[in-house]
C-alpha angles and dihedrals in degrees: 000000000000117000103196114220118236121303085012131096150189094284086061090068101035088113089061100035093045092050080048104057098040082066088065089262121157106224128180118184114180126199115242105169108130104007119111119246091264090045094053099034086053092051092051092050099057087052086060092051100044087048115104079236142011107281131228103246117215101201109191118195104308095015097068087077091058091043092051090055084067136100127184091058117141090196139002118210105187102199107197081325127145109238098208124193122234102282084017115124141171094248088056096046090045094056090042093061089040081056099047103027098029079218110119107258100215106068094181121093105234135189113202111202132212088257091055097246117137123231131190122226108242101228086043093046085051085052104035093042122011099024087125098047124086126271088261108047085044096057083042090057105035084055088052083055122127144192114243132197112265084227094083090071089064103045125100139205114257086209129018108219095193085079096058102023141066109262135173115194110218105209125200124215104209090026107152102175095062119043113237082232096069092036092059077060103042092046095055090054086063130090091227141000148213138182122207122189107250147055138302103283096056087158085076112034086040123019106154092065095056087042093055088042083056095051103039083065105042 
């Protein structure tokens, strides 16, 4: 199972979902945009139930903190993803690494709407997300791209799986959508860790190595 980050969705991840499946793979890649924490959480869930067995759960960006509201999970790959705490949420790690760093903790250019739906800028989105993918692949993506409610900075996981379950943080050197201050803590929440050379949105500037980290823990 693929779990997409904010302003992303599914299509984003078709390279890695299609290789995939033409291994015999069984892949299931929801679609989150819109829904609250609990909402989403809720419809995942009830994926995992439903499964013959518990899934590995691949948990890019955003969707790591769905993915840390789950239980019945065999292994949690959390791909450039924030692994929050219960009561833990973006706005508060963002003011936390403002407060210990002075840098400003959330790297993304952001509109906020009358209707309170986020946008990314499109040349920000190219730098903060798809700066190491080719020209191409980064107009595709940032044309995929999708508002998303500001509540979801606010919103925090009910469980956090990385306590009971098997989990690998995937860190990303040049990574600008996630500071590497809150990665040094999201990566010792972790069971295990690895660092690969690249940007946020590895599925796409280097899809054979999350497909073979997929499959190394199915």
């Amino acid at each position: 199972m693929i779990l997409h980050g904010a302003w992303l969705q599914p299509a984003h991840y078709d390279e890695i979902a299609q290789r995939l499946r033409r291994d015999g793979i069984d892949v299931t890649v929801p679609d989150l945009a819109g829904h609250s924490l609990a909402d989403s959480t809720r419809l995942v869930q009830e994926l995992i139930d439903q499964a013959a067995e518990p899934p590995v759960v691949l948990a890019h960006s955003f969707g790591g903190v769905t993915a840390t509201g789950l239980k019945g999970i065999s292994h949690l790959l959390y791909l450039s993803s924030f692994v929050f705490d219960v009561g833990e949420n973006a706005q508060q790690w963002i003011a936390r690494i403002e407060q210990e760093t002075g840098r400003q903790g959330a790297p993304l250019p952001l509109t906020v709407d009358d209707a309170g739906m986020t946008r990314l800028d499109p040349a920000g989105a190219r730098e903060g997300l798809f700066a190491d993918c080719t020209p191409e692949v980064a107009d595709r993506a940032i044309e995929l791209l999708r508002p998303e409610p500001a509540s979801i900075f606010t919103e925090s996981p009910a469980h956090a799986a990385w306590k009971d379950t098997p989990s690998t943080y995937i860190a990303a050197t040049e990574d600008r959508a996630i500071l590497p201050e809150m990665v040094a803590y999201f990566t010792q929440r972790c069971g295990t860790a690895v660092t690969w050379q690249g940007g946020h949105c590895p599925f796409l500037s280097r899809p054979d190595d999350v497909v073979t980290i997929i499959r190394d823990h199915l």
